[in-house]
Tab-separated table of C-alpha atoms in Angstrom:
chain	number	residue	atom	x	y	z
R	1096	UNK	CA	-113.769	65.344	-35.206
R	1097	UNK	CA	-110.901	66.717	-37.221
R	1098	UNK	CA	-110.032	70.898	-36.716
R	1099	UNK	CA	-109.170	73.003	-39.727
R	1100	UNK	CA	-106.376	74.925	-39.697
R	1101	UNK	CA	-102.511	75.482	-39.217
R	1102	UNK	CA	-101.006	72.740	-41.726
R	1103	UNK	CA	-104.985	70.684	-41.861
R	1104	UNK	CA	-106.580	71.461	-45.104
R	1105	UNK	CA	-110.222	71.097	-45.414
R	1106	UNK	CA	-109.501	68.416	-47.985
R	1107	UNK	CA	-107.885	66.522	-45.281
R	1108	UNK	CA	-110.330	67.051	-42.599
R	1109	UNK	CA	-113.093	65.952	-45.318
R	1110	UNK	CA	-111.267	63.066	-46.281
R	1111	UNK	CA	-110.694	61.700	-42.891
R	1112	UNK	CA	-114.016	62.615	-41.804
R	1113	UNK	CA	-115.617	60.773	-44.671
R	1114	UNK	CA	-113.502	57.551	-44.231
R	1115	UNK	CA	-114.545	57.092	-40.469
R	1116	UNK	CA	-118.478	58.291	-41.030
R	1117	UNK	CA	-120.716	55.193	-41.796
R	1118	UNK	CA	-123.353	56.994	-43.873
R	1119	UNK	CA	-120.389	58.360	-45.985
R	1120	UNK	CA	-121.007	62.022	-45.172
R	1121	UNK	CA	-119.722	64.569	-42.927
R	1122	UNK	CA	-120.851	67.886	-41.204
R	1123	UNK	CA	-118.751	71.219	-41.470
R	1124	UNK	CA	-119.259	73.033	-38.039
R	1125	UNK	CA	-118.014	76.331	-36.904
R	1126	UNK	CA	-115.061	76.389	-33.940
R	1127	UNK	CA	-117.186	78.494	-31.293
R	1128	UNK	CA	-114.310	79.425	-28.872
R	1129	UNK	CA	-115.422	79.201	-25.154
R	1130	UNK	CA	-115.921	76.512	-21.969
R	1131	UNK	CA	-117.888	73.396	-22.905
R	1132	UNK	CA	-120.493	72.414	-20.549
R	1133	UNK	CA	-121.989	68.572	-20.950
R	1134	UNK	CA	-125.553	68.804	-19.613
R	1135	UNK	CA	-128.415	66.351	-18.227
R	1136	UNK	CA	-132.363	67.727	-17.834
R	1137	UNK	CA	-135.428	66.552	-16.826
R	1138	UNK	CA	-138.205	68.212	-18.926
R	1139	UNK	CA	-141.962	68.173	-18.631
R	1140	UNK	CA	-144.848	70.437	-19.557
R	1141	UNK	CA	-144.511	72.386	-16.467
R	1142	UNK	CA	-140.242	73.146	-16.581
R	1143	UNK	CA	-136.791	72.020	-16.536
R	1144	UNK	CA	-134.156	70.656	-14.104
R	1145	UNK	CA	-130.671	69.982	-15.225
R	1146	UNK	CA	-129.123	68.342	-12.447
R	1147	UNK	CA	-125.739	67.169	-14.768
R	1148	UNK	CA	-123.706	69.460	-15.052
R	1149	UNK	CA	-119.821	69.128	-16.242
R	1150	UNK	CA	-117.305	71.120	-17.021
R	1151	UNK	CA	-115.509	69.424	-20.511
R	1152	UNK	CA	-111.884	68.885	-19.980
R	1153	UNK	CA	-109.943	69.931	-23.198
R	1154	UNK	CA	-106.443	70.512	-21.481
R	1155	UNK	CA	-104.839	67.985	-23.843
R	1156	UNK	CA	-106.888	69.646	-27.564
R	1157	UNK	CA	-103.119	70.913	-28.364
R	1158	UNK	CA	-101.694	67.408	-27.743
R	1159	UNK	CA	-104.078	65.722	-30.286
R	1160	UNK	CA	-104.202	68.402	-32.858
R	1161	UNK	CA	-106.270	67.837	-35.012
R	1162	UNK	CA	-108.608	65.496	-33.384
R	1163	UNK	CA	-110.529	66.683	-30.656
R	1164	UNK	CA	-110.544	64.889	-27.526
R	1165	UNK	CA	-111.981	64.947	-24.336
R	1166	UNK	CA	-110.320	64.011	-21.217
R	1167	UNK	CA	-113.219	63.934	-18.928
R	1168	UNK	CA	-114.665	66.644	-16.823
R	1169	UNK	CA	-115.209	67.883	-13.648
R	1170	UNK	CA	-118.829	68.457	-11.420
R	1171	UNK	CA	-120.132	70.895	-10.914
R	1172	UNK	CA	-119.665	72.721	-14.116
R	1173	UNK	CA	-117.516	76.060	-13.330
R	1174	UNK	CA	-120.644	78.374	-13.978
R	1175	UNK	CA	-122.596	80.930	-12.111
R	1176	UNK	CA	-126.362	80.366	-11.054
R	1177	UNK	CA	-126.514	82.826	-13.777
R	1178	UNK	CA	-125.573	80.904	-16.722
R	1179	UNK	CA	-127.270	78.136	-15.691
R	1180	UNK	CA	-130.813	79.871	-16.165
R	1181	UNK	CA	-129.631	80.516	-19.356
R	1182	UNK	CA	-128.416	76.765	-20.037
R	1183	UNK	CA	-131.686	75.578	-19.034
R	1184	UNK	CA	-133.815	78.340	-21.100
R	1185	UNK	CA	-131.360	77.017	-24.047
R	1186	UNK	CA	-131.971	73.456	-23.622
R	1187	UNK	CA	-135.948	73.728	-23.563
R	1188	UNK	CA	-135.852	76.332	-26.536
R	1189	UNK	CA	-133.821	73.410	-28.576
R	1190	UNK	CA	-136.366	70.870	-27.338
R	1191	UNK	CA	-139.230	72.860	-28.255
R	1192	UNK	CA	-137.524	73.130	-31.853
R	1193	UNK	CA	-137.454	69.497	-32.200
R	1194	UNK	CA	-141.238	68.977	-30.533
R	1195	UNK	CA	-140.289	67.226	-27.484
R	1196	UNK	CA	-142.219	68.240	-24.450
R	1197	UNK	CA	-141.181	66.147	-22.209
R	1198	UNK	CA	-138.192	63.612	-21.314
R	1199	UNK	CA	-134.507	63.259	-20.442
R	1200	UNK	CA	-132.418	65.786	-22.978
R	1201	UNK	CA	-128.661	65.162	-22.811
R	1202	UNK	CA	-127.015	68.081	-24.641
R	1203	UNK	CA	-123.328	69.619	-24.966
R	1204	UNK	CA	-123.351	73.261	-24.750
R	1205	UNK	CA	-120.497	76.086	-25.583
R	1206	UNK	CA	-120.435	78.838	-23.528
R	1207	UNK	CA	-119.446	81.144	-26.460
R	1208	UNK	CA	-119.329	85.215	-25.927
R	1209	UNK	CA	-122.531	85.976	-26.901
R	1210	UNK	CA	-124.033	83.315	-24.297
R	1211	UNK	CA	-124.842	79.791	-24.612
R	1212	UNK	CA	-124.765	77.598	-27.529
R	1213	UNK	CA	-126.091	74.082	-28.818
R	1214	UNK	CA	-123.484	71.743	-29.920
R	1215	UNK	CA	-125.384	68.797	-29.737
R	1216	UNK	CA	-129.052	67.968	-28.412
R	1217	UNK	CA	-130.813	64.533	-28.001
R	1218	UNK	CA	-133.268	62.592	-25.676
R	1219	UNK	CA	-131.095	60.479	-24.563
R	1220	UNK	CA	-129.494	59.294	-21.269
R	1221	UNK	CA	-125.677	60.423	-21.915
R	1222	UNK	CA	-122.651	57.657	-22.274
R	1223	UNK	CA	-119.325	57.942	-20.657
R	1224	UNK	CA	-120.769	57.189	-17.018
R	1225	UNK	CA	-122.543	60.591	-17.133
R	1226	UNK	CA	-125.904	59.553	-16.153
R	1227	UNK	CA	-124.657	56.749	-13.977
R	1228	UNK	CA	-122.019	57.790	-11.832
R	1229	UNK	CA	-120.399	61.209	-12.140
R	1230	UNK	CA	-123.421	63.042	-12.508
R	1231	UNK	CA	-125.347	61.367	-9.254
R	1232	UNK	CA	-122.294	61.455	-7.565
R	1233	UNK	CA	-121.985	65.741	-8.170
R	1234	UNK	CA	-125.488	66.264	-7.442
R	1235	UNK	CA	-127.021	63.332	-5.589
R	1236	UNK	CA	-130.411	62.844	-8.199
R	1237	UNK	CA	-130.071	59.781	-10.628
R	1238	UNK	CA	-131.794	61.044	-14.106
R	1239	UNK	CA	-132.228	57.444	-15.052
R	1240	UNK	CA	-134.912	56.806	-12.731
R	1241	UNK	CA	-136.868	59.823	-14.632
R	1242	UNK	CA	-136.005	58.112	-17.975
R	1243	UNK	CA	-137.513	54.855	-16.759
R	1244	UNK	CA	-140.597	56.329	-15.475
R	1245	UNK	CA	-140.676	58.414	-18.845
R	1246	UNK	CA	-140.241	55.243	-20.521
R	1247	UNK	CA	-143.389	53.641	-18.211
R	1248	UNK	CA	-146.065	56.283	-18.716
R	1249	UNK	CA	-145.147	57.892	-15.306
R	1250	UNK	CA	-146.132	61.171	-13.914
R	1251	UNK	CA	-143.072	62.922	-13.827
R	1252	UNK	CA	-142.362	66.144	-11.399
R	1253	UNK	CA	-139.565	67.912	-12.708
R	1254	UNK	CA	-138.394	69.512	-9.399
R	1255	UNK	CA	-137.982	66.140	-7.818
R	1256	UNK	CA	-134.494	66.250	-10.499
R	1257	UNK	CA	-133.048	69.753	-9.071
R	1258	UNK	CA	-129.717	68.862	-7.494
R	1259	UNK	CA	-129.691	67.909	-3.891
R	1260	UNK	CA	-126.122	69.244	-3.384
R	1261	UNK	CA	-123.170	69.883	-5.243
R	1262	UNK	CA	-119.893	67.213	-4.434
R	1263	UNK	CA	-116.468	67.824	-6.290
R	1264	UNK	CA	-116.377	65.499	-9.004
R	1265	UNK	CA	-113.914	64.450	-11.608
R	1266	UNK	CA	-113.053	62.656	-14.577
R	1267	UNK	CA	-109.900	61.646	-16.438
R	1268	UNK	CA	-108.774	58.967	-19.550
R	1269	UNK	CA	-106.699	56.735	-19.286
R	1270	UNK	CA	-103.956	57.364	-23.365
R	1271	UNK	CA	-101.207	54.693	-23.647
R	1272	UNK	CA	-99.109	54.501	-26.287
R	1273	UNK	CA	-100.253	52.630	-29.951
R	1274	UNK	CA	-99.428	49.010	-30.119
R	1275	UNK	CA	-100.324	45.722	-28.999
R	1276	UNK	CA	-101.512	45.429	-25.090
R	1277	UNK	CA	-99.349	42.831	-23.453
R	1278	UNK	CA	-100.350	43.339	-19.855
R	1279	UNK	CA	-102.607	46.121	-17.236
R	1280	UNK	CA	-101.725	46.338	-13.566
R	1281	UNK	CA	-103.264	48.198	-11.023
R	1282	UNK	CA	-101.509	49.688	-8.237
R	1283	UNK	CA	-103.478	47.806	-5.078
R	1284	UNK	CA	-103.064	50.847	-2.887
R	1285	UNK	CA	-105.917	52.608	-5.067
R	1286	UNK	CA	-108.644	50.191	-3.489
R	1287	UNK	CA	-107.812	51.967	0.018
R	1288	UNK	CA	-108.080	55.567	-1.407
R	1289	UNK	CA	-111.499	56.888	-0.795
R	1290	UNK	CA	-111.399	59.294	-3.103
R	1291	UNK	CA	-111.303	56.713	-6.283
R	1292	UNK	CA	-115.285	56.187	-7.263
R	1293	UNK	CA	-114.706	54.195	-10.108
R	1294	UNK	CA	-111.692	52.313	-12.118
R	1295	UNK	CA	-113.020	50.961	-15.903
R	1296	UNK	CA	-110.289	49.804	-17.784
R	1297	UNK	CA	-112.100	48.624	-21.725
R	1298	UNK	CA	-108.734	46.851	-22.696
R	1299	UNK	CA	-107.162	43.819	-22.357
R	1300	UNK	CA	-104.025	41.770	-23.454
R	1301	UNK	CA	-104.219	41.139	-27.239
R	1302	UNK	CA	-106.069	44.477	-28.139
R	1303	UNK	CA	-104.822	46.809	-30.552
R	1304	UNK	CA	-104.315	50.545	-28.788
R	1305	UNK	CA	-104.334	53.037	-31.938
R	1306	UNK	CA	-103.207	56.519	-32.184
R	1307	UNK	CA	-106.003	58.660	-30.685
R	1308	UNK	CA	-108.252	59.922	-33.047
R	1309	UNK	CA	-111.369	59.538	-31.683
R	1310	UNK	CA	-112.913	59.200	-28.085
R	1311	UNK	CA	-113.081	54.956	-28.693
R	1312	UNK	CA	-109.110	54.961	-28.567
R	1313	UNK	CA	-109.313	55.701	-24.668
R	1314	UNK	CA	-107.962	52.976	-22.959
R	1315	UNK	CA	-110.258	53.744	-20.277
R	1316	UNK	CA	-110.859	56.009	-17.224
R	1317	UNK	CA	-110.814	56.778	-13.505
R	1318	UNK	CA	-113.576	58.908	-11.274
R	1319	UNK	CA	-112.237	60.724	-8.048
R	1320	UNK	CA	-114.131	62.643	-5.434
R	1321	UNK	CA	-112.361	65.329	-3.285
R	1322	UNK	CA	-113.630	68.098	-0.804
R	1323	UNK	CA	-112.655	70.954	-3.708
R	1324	UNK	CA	-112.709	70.962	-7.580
R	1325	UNK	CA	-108.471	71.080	-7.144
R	1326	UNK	CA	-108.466	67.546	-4.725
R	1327	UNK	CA	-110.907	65.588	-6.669
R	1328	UNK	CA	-108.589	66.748	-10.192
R	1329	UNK	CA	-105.250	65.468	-8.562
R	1330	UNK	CA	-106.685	62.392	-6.684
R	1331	UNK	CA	-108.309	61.409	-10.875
R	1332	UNK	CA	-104.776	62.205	-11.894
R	1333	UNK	CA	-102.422	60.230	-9.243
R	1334	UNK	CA	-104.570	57.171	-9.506
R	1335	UNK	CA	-104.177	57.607	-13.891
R	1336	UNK	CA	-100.356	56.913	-12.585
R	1337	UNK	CA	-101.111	53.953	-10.451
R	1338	UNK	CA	-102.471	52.013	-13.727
R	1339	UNK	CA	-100.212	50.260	-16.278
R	1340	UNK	CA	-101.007	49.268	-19.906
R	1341	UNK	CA	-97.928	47.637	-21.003
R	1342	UNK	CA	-97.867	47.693	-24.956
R	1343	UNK	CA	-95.795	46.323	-27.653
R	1344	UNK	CA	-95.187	47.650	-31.076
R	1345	UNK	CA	-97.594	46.793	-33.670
């Protein structure tokens, strides 16, 4: 995803668009300024529980101008009980649009002035250890078990997918630098920190880091717990420093 503006033309931003799309095309979106929420419902016949809820972390958009990046996110989403009764009646209203009834809907969602917005819809389970670990971990209700009994012709019960509780949760990338990856090391003291959930490094010696452009050039990323939204952020952050990917000019 390439942003207009300042010195990007939209020639550019088609351009680059274009060369990484493998259809050829590209979509021209509006900038909706305003928190992103990443969301995970159950829906059936009867209603809607979105137990995944994540605030999108966006503190480094400035860093990667143009491209925008995601560094993680943190559970629960910052929102009022409010907001997310209007999240949900968003997220079946886009459903309904596209004829689905029932099923897991992952969606990202803006949080825009005028209320809540649909970036992106689909009934899907959600990537980025989403579905699997940050979002059971924040709310203690695994949506894949509703998207294998969807799968199986099960009776599903929405309500059995409203969050159990709500645990500080977050999520950071791991950015080296471009170049050739020699060596990764691991600090040993993060095993004994109870805090770290989950280490996945996705490189090894002899791949090729590139500049970040898009959300495959993460090198990979850490999940942290914490008793407040602040403790779970630092503990993803200090254990970021306790991992090495040693690079060499390509």
């Amino acid at each position: 995803v390439v942003r207009i503006g300042r010195d990007v033309t939209p020639l550019r931003g088609y351009e680059e668009a274009v060369k990484e799309s493998p259809t050829g095309t590209c979509m021209i979106e509006e900038w909706i300024e305003g928190p992103q929420i990443s969301t995970e419902s159950v829906l059936t016949a009867d209603g809607i529980s979105t137990p995944g809820l994540s605030s999108r972390n966006y503190d480094r958009l400035e860093e990667f101008y143009p491209y925008v990046i995601e560094d993680g996110g943190d559970l629960p989403a910052d929102i009022t009980k409010e907001q997310r009764a209007e999240i949900d009646g968003v997220i079946t209203a886009a459903a309904n649009a596209l004829s689905i009834t029932s099923g897991v809907i992952k969606g990202d969602i803006v949080m825009s002035k005028d209320g809540p917005l649909v970036i992106e819809i689909a009934p899907r389970l959600s990537g980025g250890f989403f579905c699997t670990h940050t979002g059971p971990l924040s709310s203690g209700v695994s949506i894949v078990k509703a998207a294998i009994d969807f799968a199986l012709g099960f009776d599903v019960d929405y309500k059995e997918y409203a969050p159990n509780f709500d645990k500080f949760v977050s999520q950071r990338f791991l950015f080296p630098k471009p170049g050739i990856v020699k060596e990764v090391k691991i600090d040993e003291k993060l095993k004994d920190d109870a805090r770290i959930e989950s280490i996945n490094i996705s490189v090894k010696p002899g791949d090729e880091i590139k500049e970040i452009k898009s959300h495959p050039c993460r090198a990979g990323s850490v999940i942290a717990t914490g008793k407040s939204r602040e403790d779970a952020t630092e503990a993803a952050l200090e254990a970021l420093k306790g991992i090495k990917v040693i690079v060499e000019e390509a």
